[in-house]
Amino acid sequence: MVDIKRKLAIANNRINLKLHDILLPDYAHIRHIPQQLDIISLGSRPAKFAIDFSTAGANGFNLAVIPQTLEYDFRMLKNYHSYLSDNGAGLVILVLCPFSLLKRRYTEADGPVCADDRYYMVLHHALVNNYSETKYQKIKRHPLLYALSIAPQLKGLLSRRLQRQLAAGGNTQTGDSIGQSARNYVQRWQAEFGIENLNSPLDNKLCDDIVFNVNIIANIKQFCAERGLRTVIIIPPMADSLAALLPDSFLRQALYSPIANSGVDCIDFSRHNEMSHVQNYFDALCLNADGRKKFTKLMLDNLKQKGLLQ
């Protein structure tokens, strides 16, 4: 009887792990984080698909979560900074895209993503907004019941899982499809942030949100400095078709000037000639497997040239 119970418990754990992999893909990756790292990278969707340390033989780990604000970048850093080696490079990479600084926090207007369920298994409970112990126990011990409780969201979740699987392979896109992807991104961003014209000055709310996020970057820099860690901002590549839709005036106001005010060094690859071509991309913003391999090497080489890595 004891042996049967043991086998049932093992089988149940395996089923739960499989369900966690499906329902919480970021946790499926992050739970394997090793100790004694030289580098950790933080960010949202573009960061997730931009960096793959395993292809470059680098002692780093990508802690990006989809989607993720800078507020949660900082919380991920607080939770995982101890995984960096005391004797290593001690480098923290913040990956920002053109609209990263415009997002303060996800709200009900953004849909179920505001519930922050994706953090329940990867962050200390005190770092999760509106934490619920009941929800945590459901996610951890009864993931099937949790799946049923979010049934309306499952289609989108499984679609995102399929996208990640496709992005793990080579490029299957054409110039036309990447161009349409670029237009879709810009239209969604304009709708999300209430921007009618990218050539116009940003409204006061967005400017306040930028200031909020720049303060978080400054706090991240101070947090790292107090622990002997270094910080660098990386702006990853984007496809030519997407770069062409983002006016320089918008980028200065939404990205470059605020970064300059943060006091953190920045390396900009957004329009890098080697990386801008369609064959590197899964969509207009996110690199495919081949693109990630190329970019990770390019980024690491640049970090070495700047003396941030050996």
PDB file of C-alpha atoms in Angstrom:
ATOM      1  CA  MET A   1       0.000   0.000   0.000  1.00  0.00           C
ATOM      2  CA  VAL A   2       2.831   2.395   0.889  1.00  0.00           C
ATOM      3  CA  ASP A   3       4.522   1.609  -2.439  1.00  0.00           C
ATOM      4  CA  ILE A   4       1.315   2.337  -4.351  1.00  0.00           C
ATOM      5  CA  LYS A   5       0.882   5.656  -2.555  1.00  0.00           C
ATOM      6  CA  ARG A   6       4.482   6.543  -3.327  1.00  0.00           C
ATOM      7  CA  LYS A   7       4.024   5.756  -7.020  1.00  0.00           C
ATOM      8  CA  LEU A   8       0.799   7.764  -7.139  1.00  0.00           C
ATOM      9  CA  ALA A   9       2.549  10.724  -5.491  1.00  0.00           C
ATOM     10  CA  ILE A  10       5.394  10.548  -8.022  1.00  0.00           C
ATOM     11  CA  ALA A  11       2.923  10.342 -10.900  1.00  0.00           C
ATOM     12  CA  ASN A  12       0.959  13.286  -9.499  1.00  0.00           C
ATOM     13  CA  ASN A  13       4.136  15.370  -9.194  1.00  0.00           C
ATOM     14  CA  ARG A  14       5.060  14.604 -12.799  1.00  0.00           C
ATOM     15  CA  ILE A  15       1.605  15.584 -14.002  1.00  0.00           C
ATOM     16  CA  ASN A  16       1.754  18.817 -11.992  1.00  0.00           C
ATOM     17  CA  LEU A  17       5.171  19.670 -13.423  1.00  0.00           C
ATOM     18  CA  LYS A  18       3.890  19.083 -16.949  1.00  0.00           C
ATOM     19  CA  LEU A  19       0.891  21.308 -16.296  1.00  0.00           C
ATOM     20  CA  HIS A  20       3.167  23.972 -14.834  1.00  0.00           C
ATOM     21  CA  ASP A  21       5.273  23.832 -17.996  1.00  0.00           C
ATOM     22  CA  ILE A  22       2.149  24.468 -20.086  1.00  0.00           C
ATOM     23  CA  LEU A  23       0.451  27.043 -17.858  1.00  0.00           C
ATOM     24  CA  LEU A  24       3.551  28.841 -16.559  1.00  0.00           C
ATOM     25  CA  PRO A  25       6.213  28.672 -19.284  1.00  0.00           C
ATOM     26  CA  ASP A  26       8.418  31.296 -17.613  1.00  0.00           C
ATOM     27  CA  TYR A  27       8.483  29.221 -14.423  1.00  0.00           C
ATOM     28  CA  ALA A  28       9.341  26.155 -16.500  1.00  0.00           C
ATOM     29  CA  HIS A  29      12.514  27.979 -17.562  1.00  0.00           C
ATOM     30  CA  ILE A  30      13.375  29.904 -14.389  1.00  0.00           C
ATOM     31  CA  ARG A  31      13.137  26.962 -12.033  1.00  0.00           C
ATOM     32  CA  HIS A  32      16.338  25.640 -13.654  1.00  0.00           C
ATOM     33  CA  ILE A  33      18.416  28.735 -12.865  1.00  0.00           C
ATOM     34  CA  PRO A  34      21.943  27.717 -11.755  1.00  0.00           C
ATOM     35  CA  GLN A  35      24.149  29.288  -9.098  1.00  0.00           C
ATOM     36  CA  GLN A  36      27.427  31.183  -9.600  1.00  0.00           C
ATOM     37  CA  LEU A  37      26.346  33.127 -12.678  1.00  0.00           C
ATOM     38  CA  ASP A  38      28.314  35.936 -14.322  1.00  0.00           C
ATOM     39  CA  ILE A  39      25.322  37.617 -15.977  1.00  0.00           C
ATOM     40  CA  ILE A  40      21.563  37.857 -15.583  1.00  0.00           C
ATOM     41  CA  SER A  41      19.311  39.634 -18.079  1.00  0.00           C
ATOM     42  CA  LEU A  42      15.905  41.132 -17.333  1.00  0.00           C
ATOM     43  CA  GLY A  43      13.061  42.301 -19.518  1.00  0.00           C
ATOM     44  CA  SER A  44       9.817  41.435 -21.251  1.00  0.00           C
ATOM     45  CA  ARG A  45       8.915  39.801 -24.568  1.00  0.00           C
ATOM     46  CA  PRO A  46      11.754  41.259 -26.700  1.00  0.00           C
ATOM     47  CA  ALA A  47      14.272  40.251 -24.013  1.00  0.00           C
ATOM     48  CA  LYS A  48      12.922  36.713 -23.865  1.00  0.00           C
ATOM     49  CA  PHE A  49      13.556  36.240 -27.574  1.00  0.00           C
ATOM     50  CA  ALA A  50      16.730  38.327 -27.873  1.00  0.00           C
ATOM     51  CA  ILE A  51      19.187  36.517 -25.604  1.00  0.00           C
ATOM     52  CA  ASP A  52      20.185  32.866 -25.328  1.00  0.00           C
ATOM     53  CA  PHE A  53      23.349  32.512 -23.274  1.00  0.00           C
ATOM     54  CA  SER A  54      23.488  28.750 -23.861  1.00  0.00           C
ATOM     55  CA  THR A  55      24.323  29.231 -27.546  1.00  0.00           C
ATOM     56  CA  ALA A  56      27.332  31.431 -26.738  1.00  0.00           C
ATOM     57  CA  GLY A  57      28.876  29.372 -23.966  1.00  0.00           C
ATOM     58  CA  ALA A  58      28.379  32.280 -21.561  1.00  0.00           C
ATOM     59  CA  ASN A  59      27.695  31.850 -17.860  1.00  0.00           C
ATOM     60  CA  GLY A  60      24.461  33.802 -17.934  1.00  0.00           C
ATOM     61  CA  PHE A  61      20.731  33.348 -17.451  1.00  0.00           C
ATOM     62  CA  ASN A  62      17.788  35.100 -19.079  1.00  0.00           C
ATOM     63  CA  LEU A  63      15.205  36.080 -16.432  1.00  0.00           C
ATOM     64  CA  ALA A  64      12.802  37.814 -18.824  1.00  0.00           C
ATOM     65  CA  VAL A  65       9.100  37.197 -18.210  1.00  0.00           C
ATOM     66  CA  ILE A  66       6.288  37.826 -20.703  1.00  0.00           C
ATOM     67  CA  PRO A  67       5.000  40.458 -20.150  1.00  0.00           C
ATOM     68  CA  GLN A  68       7.060  42.338 -17.574  1.00  0.00           C
ATOM     69  CA  THR A  69       7.321  45.931 -16.379  1.00  0.00           C
ATOM     70  CA  LEU A  70      10.456  47.569 -14.997  1.00  0.00           C
ATOM     71  CA  GLU A  71       8.850  47.392 -11.553  1.00  0.00           C
ATOM     72  CA  TYR A  72       8.910  43.615 -11.837  1.00  0.00           C
ATOM     73  CA  ASP A  73      12.368  43.641 -13.426  1.00  0.00           C
ATOM     74  CA  PHE A  74      13.543  45.121 -10.129  1.00  0.00           C
ATOM     75  CA  ARG A  75      11.643  42.513  -8.132  1.00  0.00           C
ATOM     76  CA  MET A  76      13.150  39.706 -10.192  1.00  0.00           C
ATOM     77  CA  LEU A  77      16.578  41.203  -9.513  1.00  0.00           C
ATOM     78  CA  LYS A  78      15.897  41.359  -5.780  1.00  0.00           C
ATOM     79  CA  ASN A  79      14.803  37.719  -5.826  1.00  0.00           C
ATOM     80  CA  TYR A  80      17.653  36.321  -7.946  1.00  0.00           C
ATOM     81  CA  HIS A  81      20.697  38.594  -7.553  1.00  0.00           C
ATOM     82  CA  SER A  82      22.243  36.111  -5.119  1.00  0.00           C
ATOM     83  CA  TYR A  83      22.595  33.654  -8.014  1.00  0.00           C
ATOM     84  CA  LEU A  84      25.395  35.847  -9.360  1.00  0.00           C
ATOM     85  CA  SER A  85      28.877  34.711  -8.383  1.00  0.00           C
ATOM     86  CA  ASP A  86      30.814  36.851  -5.897  1.00  0.00           C
ATOM     87  CA  ASN A  87      33.889  36.291  -8.053  1.00  0.00           C
ATOM     88  CA  GLY A  88      32.313  36.681 -11.481  1.00  0.00           C
ATOM     89  CA  ALA A  89      31.498  39.585 -13.779  1.00  0.00           C
ATOM     90  CA  GLY A  90      28.436  40.492 -11.704  1.00  0.00           C
ATOM     91  CA  LEU A  91      26.631  42.016 -14.665  1.00  0.00           C
ATOM     92  CA  VAL A  92      22.918  42.850 -14.743  1.00  0.00           C
ATOM     93  CA  ILE A  93      21.446  43.539 -18.204  1.00  0.00           C
ATOM     94  CA  LEU A  94      18.217  45.516 -18.566  1.00  0.00           C
ATOM     95  CA  VAL A  95      16.650  44.944 -21.983  1.00  0.00           C
ATOM     96  CA  LEU A  96      14.402  47.789 -23.125  1.00  0.00           C
ATOM     97  CA  CYS A  97      12.303  48.201 -26.259  1.00  0.00           C
ATOM     98  CA  PRO A  98      10.920  51.508 -27.643  1.00  0.00           C
ATOM     99  CA  PHE A  99       7.776  51.432 -25.461  1.00  0.00           C
ATOM    100  CA  SER A 100       9.195  49.859 -22.270  1.00  0.00           C
ATOM    101  CA  LEU A 101       9.353  53.109 -20.313  1.00  0.00           C
ATOM    102  CA  LEU A 102       5.723  53.983 -21.080  1.00  0.00           C
ATOM    103  CA  LYS A 103       4.305  51.087 -19.048  1.00  0.00           C
ATOM    104  CA  ARG A 104       4.075  51.684 -15.329  1.00  0.00           C
ATOM    105  CA  ARG A 105       1.911  48.730 -14.324  1.00  0.00           C
ATOM    106  CA  TYR A 106      -0.621  46.349 -15.878  1.00  0.00           C
ATOM    107  CA  THR A 107      -4.204  47.134 -14.886  1.00  0.00           C
ATOM    108  CA  GLU A 108      -7.631  45.597 -15.466  1.00  0.00           C
ATOM    109  CA  ALA A 109      -7.736  47.455 -18.776  1.00  0.00           C
ATOM    110  CA  ASP A 110      -4.919  45.152 -19.942  1.00  0.00           C
ATOM    111  CA  GLY A 111      -6.946  42.042 -19.169  1.00  0.00           C
ATOM    112  CA  PRO A 112      -6.057  38.981 -17.047  1.00  0.00           C
ATOM    113  CA  VAL A 113      -2.323  39.715 -17.265  1.00  0.00           C
ATOM    114  CA  CYS A 114      -2.807  42.253 -14.450  1.00  0.00           C
ATOM    115  CA  ALA A 115      -3.395  39.389 -11.978  1.00  0.00           C
ATOM    116  CA  ASP A 116       0.351  38.617 -12.000  1.00  0.00           C
ATOM    117  CA  ASP A 117      -0.264  34.856 -11.806  1.00  0.00           C
ATOM    118  CA  ARG A 118       2.945  34.272 -13.766  1.00  0.00           C
ATOM    119  CA  TYR A 119       4.969  35.388 -10.726  1.00  0.00           C
ATOM    120  CA  TYR A 120       3.445  33.104  -8.098  1.00  0.00           C
ATOM    121  CA  MET A 121       5.997  30.351  -8.679  1.00  0.00           C
ATOM    122  CA  VAL A 122       9.039  32.510  -9.465  1.00  0.00           C
ATOM    123  CA  LEU A 123       8.994  35.300  -6.849  1.00  0.00           C
ATOM    124  CA  HIS A 124       8.813  35.513  -3.076  1.00  0.00           C
ATOM    125  CA  HIS A 125       5.207  36.119  -2.089  1.00  0.00           C
ATOM    126  CA  ALA A 126       5.985  39.574  -0.667  1.00  0.00           C
ATOM    127  CA  LEU A 127       7.080  40.687  -4.149  1.00  0.00           C
ATOM    128  CA  VAL A 128       3.795  39.787  -5.897  1.00  0.00           C
ATOM    129  CA  ASN A 129       1.066  42.421  -6.097  1.00  0.00           C
ATOM    130  CA  ASN A 130      -2.235  41.413  -4.475  1.00  0.00           C
ATOM    131  CA  TYR A 131      -0.809  38.029  -3.473  1.00  0.00           C
ATOM    132  CA  SER A 132      -3.358  35.347  -2.560  1.00  0.00           C
ATOM    133  CA  GLU A 133      -2.281  32.258  -0.610  1.00  0.00           C
ATOM    134  CA  THR A 134      -5.377  30.430  -1.846  1.00  0.00           C
ATOM    135  CA  LYS A 135      -4.404  31.069  -5.451  1.00  0.00           C
ATOM    136  CA  TYR A 136      -0.791  30.067  -4.737  1.00  0.00           C
ATOM    137  CA  GLN A 137      -1.854  26.700  -3.312  1.00  0.00           C
ATOM    138  CA  LYS A 138      -4.128  26.118  -6.282  1.00  0.00           C
ATOM    139  CA  ILE A 139      -1.354  26.912  -8.764  1.00  0.00           C
ATOM    140  CA  LYS A 140       1.273  24.868  -6.923  1.00  0.00           C
ATOM    141  CA  ARG A 141      -0.662  21.810  -5.776  1.00  0.00           C
ATOM    142  CA  HIS A 142      -3.702  21.712  -8.040  1.00  0.00           C
ATOM    143  CA  PRO A 143      -2.695  23.155 -11.430  1.00  0.00           C
ATOM    144  CA  LEU A 144      -5.538  21.382 -13.206  1.00  0.00           C
ATOM    145  CA  LEU A 145      -8.070  23.192 -11.001  1.00  0.00           C
ATOM    146  CA  TYR A 146      -6.164  26.402 -11.646  1.00  0.00           C
ATOM    147  CA  ALA A 147      -6.366  25.741 -15.397  1.00  0.00           C
ATOM    148  CA  LEU A 148     -10.126  25.299 -15.137  1.00  0.00           C
ATOM    149  CA  SER A 149     -10.415  28.537 -13.158  1.00  0.00           C
ATOM    150  CA  ILE A 150      -8.744  30.488 -15.992  1.00  0.00           C
ATOM    151  CA  ALA A 151     -10.469  28.584 -18.801  1.00  0.00           C
ATOM    152  CA  PRO A 152     -11.343  31.756 -20.812  1.00  0.00           C
ATOM    153  CA  GLN A 153      -7.632  32.634 -20.922  1.00  0.00           C
ATOM    154  CA  LEU A 154      -6.373  29.214 -21.992  1.00  0.00           C
ATOM    155  CA  LYS A 155      -6.736  29.829 -25.726  1.00  0.00           C
ATOM    156  CA  GLY A 156      -4.451  32.856 -25.547  1.00  0.00           C
ATOM    157  CA  LEU A 157      -2.032  31.047 -23.234  1.00  0.00           C
ATOM    158  CA  LEU A 158      -1.742  28.046 -25.540  1.00  0.00           C
ATOM    159  CA  SER A 159      -1.363  30.374 -28.522  1.00  0.00           C
ATOM    160  CA  ARG A 160       1.562  32.105 -26.783  1.00  0.00           C
ATOM    161  CA  ARG A 161       3.075  28.709 -25.986  1.00  0.00           C
ATOM    162  CA  LEU A 162       2.853  27.772 -29.675  1.00  0.00           C
ATOM    163  CA  GLN A 163       4.517  31.066 -30.607  1.00  0.00           C
ATOM    164  CA  ARG A 164       7.403  30.284 -28.273  1.00  0.00           C
ATOM    165  CA  GLN A 165       7.808  26.831 -29.783  1.00  0.00           C
ATOM    166  CA  LEU A 166       7.852  28.308 -33.279  1.00  0.00           C
ATOM    167  CA  ALA A 167      10.325  30.968 -32.213  1.00  0.00           C
ATOM    168  CA  ALA A 168      12.608  28.240 -30.879  1.00  0.00           C
ATOM    169  CA  GLY A 169      13.163  27.133 -34.467  1.00  0.00           C
ATOM    170  CA  GLY A 170      14.358  28.879 -37.585  1.00  0.00           C
ATOM    171  CA  ASN A 171      12.680  31.705 -39.433  1.00  0.00           C
ATOM    172  CA  THR A 172       9.618  30.896 -41.523  1.00  0.00           C
ATOM    173  CA  GLN A 173       8.607  34.515 -42.182  1.00  0.00           C
ATOM    174  CA  THR A 174       8.769  36.611 -45.345  1.00  0.00           C
ATOM    175  CA  GLY A 175       9.472  40.285 -45.803  1.00  0.00           C
ATOM    176  CA  ASP A 176       5.742  40.910 -46.294  1.00  0.00           C
ATOM    177  CA  SER A 177       4.750  39.052 -43.124  1.00  0.00           C
ATOM    178  CA  ILE A 178       7.391  40.842 -41.058  1.00  0.00           C
ATOM    179  CA  GLY A 179       6.185  44.144 -42.500  1.00  0.00           C
ATOM    180  CA  GLN A 180       2.612  43.342 -41.465  1.00  0.00           C
ATOM    181  CA  SER A 181       3.886  42.310 -38.035  1.00  0.00           C
ATOM    182  CA  ALA A 182       5.588  45.713 -37.692  1.00  0.00           C
ATOM    183  CA  ARG A 183       2.370  47.556 -38.540  1.00  0.00           C
ATOM    184  CA  ASN A 184       0.426  45.391 -36.084  1.00  0.00           C
ATOM    185  CA  TYR A 185       2.887  46.134 -33.276  1.00  0.00           C
ATOM    186  CA  VAL A 186       2.712  49.881 -33.821  1.00  0.00           C
ATOM    187  CA  GLN A 187      -1.082  49.871 -34.043  1.00  0.00           C
ATOM    188  CA  ARG A 188      -1.360  47.875 -30.795  1.00  0.00           C
ATOM    189  CA  TRP A 189       1.123  50.131 -29.012  1.00  0.00           C
ATOM    190  CA  GLN A 190      -0.682  53.276 -30.136  1.00  0.00           C
ATOM    191  CA  ALA A 191      -3.986  51.851 -28.924  1.00  0.00           C
ATOM    192  CA  GLU A 192      -2.496  50.640 -25.625  1.00  0.00           C
ATOM    193  CA  PHE A 193      -0.874  53.976 -24.782  1.00  0.00           C
ATOM    194  CA  GLY A 194      -3.451  56.266 -26.386  1.00  0.00           C
ATOM    195  CA  ILE A 195      -1.005  57.766 -28.879  1.00  0.00           C
ATOM    196  CA  GLU A 196      -2.686  59.050 -32.023  1.00  0.00           C
ATOM    197  CA  ASN A 197       0.433  60.440 -33.680  1.00  0.00           C
ATOM    198  CA  LEU A 198       3.925  59.195 -32.922  1.00  0.00           C
ATOM    199  CA  ASN A 199       5.351  62.499 -34.146  1.00  0.00           C
ATOM    200  CA  SER A 200       3.463  64.456 -31.463  1.00  0.00           C
ATOM    201  CA  PRO A 201       4.741  65.109 -27.912  1.00  0.00           C
ATOM    202  CA  LEU A 202       3.700  62.506 -25.348  1.00  0.00           C
ATOM    203  CA  ASP A 203       0.901  63.459 -22.948  1.00  0.00           C
ATOM    204  CA  ASN A 204       1.475  64.226 -19.268  1.00  0.00           C
ATOM    205  CA  LYS A 205       0.456  60.784 -18.037  1.00  0.00           C
ATOM    206  CA  LEU A 206       2.964  59.014 -20.266  1.00  0.00           C
ATOM    207  CA  CYS A 207       5.658  61.512 -19.275  1.00  0.00           C
ATOM    208  CA  ASP A 208       4.895  60.757 -15.611  1.00  0.00           C
ATOM    209  CA  ASP A 209       5.139  57.031 -16.314  1.00  0.00           C
ATOM    210  CA  ILE A 210       8.523  57.557 -17.974  1.00  0.00           C
ATOM    211  CA  VAL A 211       9.762  59.422 -14.877  1.00  0.00           C
ATOM    212  CA  PHE A 212       8.458  56.579 -12.689  1.00  0.00           C
ATOM    213  CA  ASN A 213      10.384  54.007 -14.710  1.00  0.00           C
ATOM    214  CA  VAL A 214      13.559  56.078 -14.891  1.00  0.00           C
ATOM    215  CA  ASN A 215      13.470  56.231 -11.089  1.00  0.00           C
ATOM    216  CA  ILE A 216      13.220  52.436 -11.013  1.00  0.00           C
ATOM    217  CA  ILE A 217      16.277  52.192 -13.277  1.00  0.00           C
ATOM    218  CA  ALA A 218      18.153  54.531 -10.930  1.00  0.00           C
ATOM    219  CA  ASN A 219      17.109  52.351  -7.978  1.00  0.00           C
ATOM    220  CA  ILE A 220      18.267  49.233  -9.818  1.00  0.00           C
ATOM    221  CA  LYS A 221      21.624  50.876 -10.467  1.00  0.00           C
ATOM    222  CA  GLN A 222      21.983  51.799  -6.784  1.00  0.00           C
ATOM    223  CA  PHE A 223      20.867  48.313  -5.656  1.00  0.00           C
ATOM    224  CA  CYS A 224      23.516  46.764  -7.894  1.00  0.00           C
ATOM    225  CA  ALA A 225      26.261  49.187  -6.874  1.00  0.00           C
ATOM    226  CA  GLU A 226      25.644  48.422  -3.199  1.00  0.00           C
ATOM    227  CA  ARG A 227      26.308  44.757  -3.965  1.00  0.00           C
ATOM    228  CA  GLY A 228      29.293  45.218  -6.238  1.00  0.00           C
ATOM    229  CA  LEU A 229      27.259  44.501  -9.370  1.00  0.00           C
ATOM    230  CA  ARG A 230      27.302  46.441 -12.627  1.00  0.00           C
ATOM    231  CA  THR A 231      24.315  47.457 -14.749  1.00  0.00           C
ATOM    232  CA  VAL A 232      23.953  48.027 -18.470  1.00  0.00           C
ATOM    233  CA  ILE A 233      20.927  48.745 -20.662  1.00  0.00           C
ATOM    234  CA  ILE A 234      20.648  46.855 -23.936  1.00  0.00           C
ATOM    235  CA  ILE A 235      18.265  47.954 -26.678  1.00  0.00           C
ATOM    236  CA  PRO A 236      17.863  44.832 -28.821  1.00  0.00           C
ATOM    237  CA  PRO A 237      17.547  44.711 -32.617  1.00  0.00           C
ATOM    238  CA  MET A 238      14.309  45.183 -34.470  1.00  0.00           C
ATOM    239  CA  ALA A 239      13.423  44.490 -38.087  1.00  0.00           C
ATOM    240  CA  ASP A 240      13.966  47.267 -40.612  1.00  0.00           C
ATOM    241  CA  SER A 241      10.228  47.488 -41.232  1.00  0.00           C
ATOM    242  CA  LEU A 242       9.540  48.222 -37.547  1.00  0.00           C
ATOM    243  CA  ALA A 243      12.399  50.698 -37.164  1.00  0.00           C
ATOM    244  CA  ALA A 244      11.043  52.620 -40.168  1.00  0.00           C
ATOM    245  CA  LEU A 245       7.692  53.164 -38.405  1.00  0.00           C
ATOM    246  CA  LEU A 246       9.175  54.733 -35.256  1.00  0.00           C
ATOM    247  CA  PRO A 247      10.059  58.428 -35.707  1.00  0.00           C
ATOM    248  CA  ASP A 248      13.321  59.685 -34.230  1.00  0.00           C
ATOM    249  CA  SER A 249      11.404  62.353 -32.294  1.00  0.00           C
ATOM    250  CA  PHE A 250       9.325  59.684 -30.559  1.00  0.00           C
ATOM    251  CA  LEU A 251      12.361  57.548 -29.743  1.00  0.00           C
ATOM    252  CA  ARG A 252      14.191  60.525 -28.254  1.00  0.00           C
ATOM    253  CA  GLN A 253      11.280  61.360 -25.950  1.00  0.00           C
ATOM    254  CA  ALA A 254      10.201  57.827 -25.041  1.00  0.00           C
ATOM    255  CA  LEU A 255      13.553  56.064 -24.852  1.00  0.00           C
ATOM    256  CA  TYR A 256      16.884  57.757 -25.494  1.00  0.00           C
ATOM    257  CA  SER A 257      16.584  60.938 -23.413  1.00  0.00           C
ATOM    258  CA  PRO A 258      15.151  59.090 -20.380  1.00  0.00           C
ATOM    259  CA  ILE A 259      17.914  56.476 -20.589  1.00  0.00           C
ATOM    260  CA  ALA A 260      20.511  59.236 -20.693  1.00  0.00           C
ATOM    261  CA  ASN A 261      18.926  60.732 -17.565  1.00  0.00           C
ATOM    262  CA  SER A 262      19.063  57.375 -15.748  1.00  0.00           C
ATOM    263  CA  GLY A 263      22.853  57.397 -15.619  1.00  0.00           C
ATOM    264  CA  VAL A 264      23.091  53.770 -16.753  1.00  0.00           C
ATOM    265  CA  ASP A 265      25.325  52.894 -19.707  1.00  0.00           C
ATOM    266  CA  CYS A 266      23.396  51.850 -22.806  1.00  0.00           C
ATOM    267  CA  ILE A 267      24.314  49.861 -25.906  1.00  0.00           C
ATOM    268  CA  ASP A 268      21.853  50.342 -28.744  1.00  0.00           C
ATOM    269  CA  PHE A 269      21.469  47.524 -31.300  1.00  0.00           C
ATOM    270  CA  SER A 270      18.014  48.558 -32.489  1.00  0.00           C
ATOM    271  CA  ARG A 271      19.168  49.427 -36.020  1.00  0.00           C
ATOM    272  CA  HIS A 272      22.316  47.329 -36.206  1.00  0.00           C
ATOM    273  CA  ASN A 273      23.064  46.440 -39.810  1.00  0.00           C
ATOM    274  CA  GLU A 274      23.955  42.823 -39.095  1.00  0.00           C
ATOM    275  CA  MET A 275      20.729  42.183 -37.196  1.00  0.00           C
ATOM    276  CA  SER A 276      18.045  44.187 -38.999  1.00  0.00           C
ATOM    277  CA  HIS A 277      17.328  41.733 -41.810  1.00  0.00           C
ATOM    278  CA  VAL A 278      14.188  39.643 -41.994  1.00  0.00           C
ATOM    279  CA  GLN A 279      15.942  36.261 -41.765  1.00  0.00           C
ATOM    280  CA  ASN A 280      16.803  36.957 -38.108  1.00  0.00           C
ATOM    281  CA  TYR A 281      13.227  37.431 -36.940  1.00  0.00           C
ATOM    282  CA  PHE A 282      10.245  35.462 -35.720  1.00  0.00           C
ATOM    283  CA  ASP A 283       8.218  38.659 -35.948  1.00  0.00           C
ATOM    284  CA  ALA A 284       9.186  42.322 -36.373  1.00  0.00           C
ATOM    285  CA  LEU A 285      10.266  42.712 -32.731  1.00  0.00           C
ATOM    286  CA  CYS A 286      11.423  39.241 -31.693  1.00  0.00           C
ATOM    287  CA  LEU A 287      14.418  37.282 -32.909  1.00  0.00           C
ATOM    288  CA  ASN A 288      14.178  33.654 -33.998  1.00  0.00           C
ATOM    289  CA  ALA A 289      16.649  30.976 -32.899  1.00  0.00           C
ATOM    290  CA  ASP A 290      19.266  31.911 -35.486  1.00  0.00           C
ATOM    291  CA  GLY A 291      18.827  35.603 -34.721  1.00  0.00           C
ATOM    292  CA  ARG A 292      19.173  35.017 -30.969  1.00  0.00           C
ATOM    293  CA  LYS A 293      22.394  33.106 -31.522  1.00  0.00           C
ATOM    294  CA  LYS A 294      23.854  35.890 -33.673  1.00  0.00           C
ATOM    295  CA  PHE A 295      22.725  38.663 -31.379  1.00  0.00           C
ATOM    296  CA  THR A 296      23.857  37.036 -28.143  1.00  0.00           C
ATOM    297  CA  LYS A 297      27.361  36.671 -29.569  1.00  0.00           C
ATOM    298  CA  LEU A 298      27.304  40.231 -30.904  1.00  0.00           C
ATOM    299  CA  MET A 299      26.133  41.587 -27.549  1.00  0.00           C
ATOM    300  CA  LEU A 300      28.710  39.635 -25.542  1.00  0.00           C
ATOM    301  CA  ASP A 301      31.508  40.754 -27.867  1.00  0.00           C
ATOM    302  CA  ASN A 302      30.441  44.383 -27.353  1.00  0.00           C
ATOM    303  CA  LEU A 303      30.307  43.941 -23.585  1.00  0.00           C
ATOM    304  CA  LYS A 304      33.840  42.538 -23.655  1.00  0.00           C
ATOM    305  CA  GLN A 305      35.068  45.462 -25.761  1.00  0.00           C
ATOM    306  CA  LYS A 306      33.620  47.844 -23.162  1.00  0.00           C
ATOM    307  CA  GLY A 307      35.364  45.981 -20.344  1.00  0.00           C
ATOM    308  CA  LEU A 308      32.127  44.730 -18.761  1.00  0.00           C
ATOM    309  CA  LEU A 309      33.066  41.106 -19.402  1.00  0.00           C
ATOM    310  CA  GLN A 310      36.337  39.217 -19.574  1.00  0.00           C
TER     311      GLN A 310
END
